[in-house]
Amino acid sequence: MANSPLEAIRSNIDKAAGIADRKPSEIALIAVSKTRGSEEIRPLLESGHRLFGENRVQEAMEKWPALKADFPDIELHMIGQLQSNKAAEAVALFDYIHSLDRPSLIKELAKEMKRQERQIPCFLQVNIGEEPQKGGCDIEAVPELLAQATSAGIEIVGLMAVPPDHENPVPYFALLAKLAREAGLVGLSMGMSGDFEQAVKLGSTHVRVGTALFGPRPTAAG
Ligand SMILES: *Cc1c(COP(=O)(O)O)cnc(C)c1O
C-alpha cells in the first residue's frame, strides 16, 4: 500500500535530518489545519498524529474543543498573527504560541497566563525578510523582546519565521538559526510545504506543513 502523505512527509523529514547528522526525534511535524474541516482532521488523529497548527483564534475555537474532547493529548499550535484582544482565548485553547512579536502582546499574554494559571511556551516571531506586511519583530529587537518576555514570566522556547515568498529561503533559515544561537534558544519554527527539508537541514525543530499534507487550500488563506 502507498504511504499516506503524513508518512511520506515524516520520512522526508527523517531523511533530511540524517543528511544533517541530526536525530529525527528533534523535529516536530505540525500539521497546519487552517481552513480544513474536522472531517479532514479526524483521519490524521485516528492515525495517531497529535500536533496541529491553526492561524486564526476564532476558527480554532470552532473546531478544536470537540476534537480535544475525543483526543485529549492533542497539542495545538497558534502559528498566525495574534491580536492582543484574543489573548485570553488563545491562552485557553493553545498549547504553544509561535507568533509572539511585540511588547503589548507580551503584556496581555503574561496577564492571561497568570489569570488562567496556564503557562504557554512561546516562540518569538521574527520578520526575517523585513517585509512591511508581515508579522514578526525586527531582527534587532530579538534580545530586548526575549528579556521582556522572560521577566514577564513567559517561557520563550525559540524563534519562528516565514521567509519572503518566491525567494530562496535558505539564507533566511540560516539567519534565523544564527539569531536563535546568539539568543541561546534551542527551538526553531521554520519550514513549510515547499521548503521543510531545507529548513530541517538548517536546524528546524518545528516544521509547519499544510498543503503538502492536506492538498491545496480552497482560497488564499494566508
Ligand atoms: C499556512 C501556514 C503554514 C503552512 O503552509 P503550507 O505552505 O500550506 O505548508 C505554515 N506557517 C504559517 C505561519 C502559515 O500561516
CSV table of C-alpha atoms and ligand atoms in Angstrom, one decimal:
chain,number,residue,atom,x,y,z
A,1,MET,CA,0.0,0.0,0.0
A,2,ALA,CA,1.2,3.5,-0.8
A,3,ASN,CA,2.4,5.7,2.1
A,4,SER,CA,0.0,8.3,3.3
A,5,PRO,CA,1.0,12.0,2.8
A,6,LEU,CA,1.8,12.1,6.5
A,7,GLU,CA,4.1,9.1,6.4
A,8,ALA,CA,5.8,10.5,3.2
A,9,ILE,CA,6.5,13.9,4.8
A,10,ARG,CA,7.7,12.3,8.0
A,11,SER,CA,10.1,10.1,6.0
A,12,ASN,CA,11.4,13.1,4.1
A,13,ILE,CA,12.0,15.0,7.4
A,14,ASP,CA,13.9,12.0,8.7
A,15,LYS,CA,16.0,11.8,5.6
A,16,ALA,CA,16.8,15.5,5.7
A,17,ALA,CA,17.7,15.0,9.4
A,18,GLY,CA,20.0,12.2,8.6
A,19,ILE,CA,21.8,14.2,5.9
A,20,ALA,CA,22.4,17.0,8.5
A,21,ASP,CA,23.5,14.4,11.1
A,22,ARG,CA,20.5,15.2,13.3
A,23,LYS,CA,18.2,13.0,15.2
A,24,PRO,CA,14.7,12.7,13.6
A,25,SER,CA,13.2,12.9,17.1
A,26,GLU,CA,14.4,16.5,17.4
A,27,ILE,CA,12.0,17.6,14.7
A,28,ALA,CA,8.3,18.0,15.3
A,29,LEU,CA,5.8,17.9,12.4
A,30,ILE,CA,3.0,20.4,12.9
A,31,ALA,CA,0.0,19.6,10.6
A,32,VAL,CA,-1.4,23.0,9.6
A,33,SER,CA,-5.1,22.5,9.5
A,34,LYS,CA,-6.3,26.1,8.9
A,35,THR,CA,-9.3,26.1,6.5
A,36,ARG,CA,-9.8,22.3,7.0
A,37,GLY,CA,-12.9,20.9,8.5
A,38,SER,CA,-13.0,18.4,11.3
A,39,GLU,CA,-13.8,15.6,8.8
A,40,GLU,CA,-10.4,16.2,7.2
A,41,ILE,CA,-8.6,16.4,10.5
A,42,ARG,CA,-10.1,13.3,12.2
A,43,PRO,CA,-8.3,10.7,9.9
A,44,LEU,CA,-5.0,12.2,11.0
A,45,LEU,CA,-5.9,12.0,14.6
A,46,GLU,CA,-7.1,8.4,14.1
A,47,SER,CA,-3.8,7.5,12.5
A,48,GLY,CA,-2.1,8.8,15.7
A,49,HIS,CA,-1.0,12.3,14.8
A,50,ARG,CA,-1.4,14.8,17.6
A,51,LEU,CA,0.4,18.1,16.6
A,52,PHE,CA,-1.7,20.7,14.7
A,53,GLY,CA,-1.4,24.3,13.8
A,54,GLU,CA,-4.0,27.0,13.3
A,55,ASN,CA,-3.6,30.6,12.3
A,56,ARG,CA,-6.9,32.1,13.5
A,57,VAL,CA,-8.2,32.0,17.1
A,58,GLN,CA,-11.9,32.2,16.0
A,59,GLU,CA,-11.6,29.3,13.5
A,60,ALA,CA,-9.7,27.2,16.0
A,61,MET,CA,-12.3,27.8,18.7
A,62,GLU,CA,-15.0,26.5,16.4
A,63,LYS,CA,-13.1,23.2,15.6
A,64,TRP,CA,-10.8,22.1,18.3
A,65,PRO,CA,-12.8,21.9,21.6
A,66,ALA,CA,-14.8,19.0,20.2
A,67,LEU,CA,-11.7,17.3,18.8
A,68,LYS,CA,-9.8,17.8,22.1
A,69,ALA,CA,-12.7,16.1,23.9
A,70,ASP,CA,-12.2,13.0,21.8
A,71,PHE,CA,-8.3,13.2,21.7
A,72,PRO,CA,-7.2,14.8,25.0
A,73,ASP,CA,-3.5,14.6,24.2
A,74,ILE,CA,-3.7,16.9,21.1
A,75,GLU,CA,-1.0,19.6,21.0
A,76,LEU,CA,-2.4,22.8,19.4
A,77,HIS,CA,0.0,25.4,18.0
A,78,MET,CA,-1.0,29.0,17.2
A,79,ILE,CA,1.0,30.0,14.2
A,80,GLY,CA,-0.8,33.1,12.9
A,81,GLN,CA,-0.7,36.8,13.9
A,82,LEU,CA,-2.4,37.2,17.2
A,83,GLN,CA,-4.4,40.3,18.2
A,84,SER,CA,-4.0,41.3,21.9
A,85,ASN,CA,-7.8,41.2,22.4
A,86,LYS,CA,-7.7,37.5,21.6
A,87,ALA,CA,-5.0,36.7,24.2
A,88,ALA,CA,-7.5,35.2,26.7
A,89,GLU,CA,-8.9,32.8,24.1
A,90,ALA,CA,-5.5,31.9,22.8
A,91,VAL,CA,-4.2,31.0,26.2
A,92,ALA,CA,-7.2,28.9,27.0
A,93,LEU,CA,-7.1,26.9,23.8
A,94,PHE,CA,-3.5,26.6,22.5
A,95,ASP,CA,-0.5,24.7,23.9
A,96,TYR,CA,2.2,26.7,22.1
A,97,ILE,CA,2.2,30.2,20.5
A,98,HIS,CA,4.6,30.8,17.6
A,99,SER,CA,3.7,34.5,16.9
A,100,LEU,CA,4.8,36.5,19.9
A,101,ASP,CA,6.2,39.6,18.3
A,102,ARG,CA,5.6,42.8,20.4
A,103,PRO,CA,5.6,44.2,23.9
A,104,SER,CA,1.8,44.8,24.0
A,105,LEU,CA,1.2,41.1,23.3
A,106,ILE,CA,3.8,40.0,25.9
A,107,LYS,CA,1.9,42.1,28.4
A,108,GLU,CA,-1.6,40.6,27.5
A,109,LEU,CA,-0.4,37.0,27.3
A,110,ALA,CA,1.5,37.3,30.6
A,111,LYS,CA,-1.6,38.7,32.3
A,112,GLU,CA,-3.8,35.9,30.9
A,113,MET,CA,-1.3,33.1,31.7
A,114,LYS,CA,-1.3,34.3,35.3
A,115,ARG,CA,-5.1,34.7,35.5
A,116,GLN,CA,-5.7,31.3,33.9
A,117,GLU,CA,-2.8,29.6,35.7
A,118,ARG,CA,-1.7,28.2,32.4
A,119,GLN,CA,1.8,28.6,31.1
A,120,ILE,CA,2.0,28.5,27.3
A,121,PRO,CA,5.5,28.2,25.9
A,122,CYS,CA,6.1,30.7,23.1
A,123,PHE,CA,8.3,31.3,20.1
A,124,LEU,CA,9.3,34.9,19.2
A,125,GLN,CA,8.3,35.6,15.6
A,126,VAL,CA,10.9,37.4,13.6
A,127,ASN,CA,10.2,39.4,10.4
A,128,ILE,CA,13.2,37.8,8.9
A,129,GLY,CA,12.8,39.3,5.4
A,130,GLU,CA,12.0,42.8,6.8
A,131,GLU,CA,8.6,42.8,4.9
A,132,PRO,CA,6.2,45.6,5.9
A,133,GLN,CA,3.1,43.5,5.5
A,134,LYS,CA,4.3,40.5,7.6
A,135,GLY,CA,4.1,39.8,11.3
A,136,GLY,CA,7.2,39.4,13.5
A,137,CYS,CA,9.5,41.7,15.3
A,138,ASP,CA,12.5,43.4,13.8
A,139,ILE,CA,15.7,41.4,13.7
A,140,GLU,CA,17.4,43.8,16.1
A,141,ALA,CA,14.5,43.6,18.6
A,142,VAL,CA,15.0,39.9,19.5
A,143,PRO,CA,17.2,40.3,22.6
A,144,GLU,CA,15.0,43.1,24.1
A,145,LEU,CA,11.8,41.1,23.5
A,146,LEU,CA,13.3,38.0,24.9
A,147,ALA,CA,14.3,39.8,28.0
A,148,GLN,CA,10.8,41.4,28.3
A,149,ALA,CA,9.0,38.1,27.9
A,150,THR,CA,11.2,36.3,30.3
A,151,SER,CA,10.9,38.9,33.0
A,152,ALA,CA,7.1,38.8,32.5
A,153,GLY,CA,7.2,35.1,33.3
A,154,ILE,CA,6.7,33.8,29.7
A,155,GLU,CA,8.9,30.9,28.7
A,156,ILE,CA,10.4,31.5,25.2
A,157,VAL,CA,11.4,28.3,23.6
A,158,GLY,CA,12.7,29.5,20.3
A,159,LEU,CA,12.3,31.7,17.2
A,160,MET,CA,9.8,31.5,14.3
A,161,ALA,CA,9.8,33.0,10.9
A,162,VAL,CA,8.2,32.8,7.5
A,163,PRO,CA,10.7,33.8,4.8
A,164,PRO,CA,9.6,36.0,1.8
A,165,ASP,CA,7.5,34.3,-0.9
A,166,HIS,CA,9.2,33.4,-4.1
A,167,GLU,CA,12.7,33.8,-2.8
A,168,ASN,CA,15.3,31.2,-1.9
A,169,PRO,CA,14.5,30.5,1.8
A,170,VAL,CA,17.9,29.1,2.7
A,171,PRO,CA,19.7,32.4,3.7
A,172,TYR,CA,16.7,33.3,5.8
A,173,PHE,CA,16.6,29.9,7.6
A,174,ALA,CA,20.4,30.3,8.2
A,175,LEU,CA,19.9,33.8,9.6
A,176,LEU,CA,17.1,32.7,11.9
A,177,ALA,CA,19.2,29.8,13.2
A,178,LYS,CA,22.1,32.2,13.9
A,179,LEU,CA,19.8,34.6,15.8
A,180,ALA,CA,18.5,31.7,17.9
A,181,ARG,CA,22.0,30.5,18.7
A,182,GLU,CA,23.0,34.0,19.7
A,183,ALA,CA,20.0,34.3,21.9
A,184,GLY,CA,20.7,30.9,23.5
A,185,LEU,CA,17.4,29.4,22.2
A,186,VAL,CA,17.0,25.8,21.0
A,187,GLY,CA,13.7,25.9,19.2
A,188,LEU,CA,13.4,26.9,15.5
A,189,SER,CA,10.0,27.0,14.0
A,190,MET,CA,10.7,27.2,10.3
A,191,GLY,CA,9.9,25.3,7.1
A,192,MET,CA,6.6,24.8,5.3
A,193,SER,CA,5.3,22.6,2.5
A,194,GLY,CA,7.7,23.8,-0.1
A,195,ASP,CA,10.9,24.0,1.9
A,196,PHE,CA,10.7,21.9,5.1
A,197,GLU,CA,13.6,19.7,4.1
A,198,GLN,CA,15.9,22.7,3.7
A,199,ALA,CA,14.7,24.0,7.0
A,200,VAL,CA,15.5,20.7,8.7
A,201,LYS,CA,19.0,20.7,7.3
A,202,LEU,CA,19.5,24.2,8.7
A,203,GLY,CA,18.3,23.2,12.2
A,204,SER,CA,14.5,23.5,12.3
A,205,THR,CA,12.9,21.8,15.3
A,206,HIS,CA,9.2,22.5,14.3
A,207,VAL,CA,8.1,22.4,10.6
A,208,ARG,CA,4.6,23.7,9.8
A,209,VAL,CA,3.2,21.8,6.9
A,210,GLY,CA,-0.3,22.4,5.4
A,211,THR,CA,-0.8,21.9,1.7
A,212,ALA,CA,1.7,19.0,1.3
A,213,LEU,CA,-0.4,17.1,3.8
A,214,PHE,CA,-4.0,18.1,3.0
A,215,GLY,CA,-3.8,19.3,-0.6
A,216,PRO,CA,-4.3,22.8,-1.9
A,217,ARG,CA,-6.3,25.2,0.2
A,218,PRO,CA,-9.6,26.4,-1.5
A,219,THR,CA,-8.7,30.1,-1.2
A,220,ALA,CA,-5.6,32.1,-0.3
A,221,ALA,CA,-6.0,31.9,3.4
A,222,GLY,CA,-2.6,33.3,4.4
B,1,LIG,C1,-0.4,28.4,6.3
B,1,LIG,C2,0.9,28.4,7.1
B,1,LIG,C3,1.8,27.4,7.0
B,1,LIG,C4,1.6,26.1,6.1
B,1,LIG,O1,1.8,26.5,4.8
B,1,LIG,P1,1.8,25.4,3.6
B,1,LIG,O2,2.6,26.0,2.5
B,1,LIG,O3,0.4,25.1,3.3
B,1,LIG,O4,2.6,24.2,4.2
B,1,LIG,C5,2.9,27.5,7.8
B,1,LIG,N1,3.1,28.5,8.6
B,1,LIG,C6,2.3,29.5,8.7
B,1,LIG,C7,2.6,30.7,9.6
B,1,LIG,C8,1.1,29.5,7.9
B,1,LIG,O5,0.3,30.5,8.0
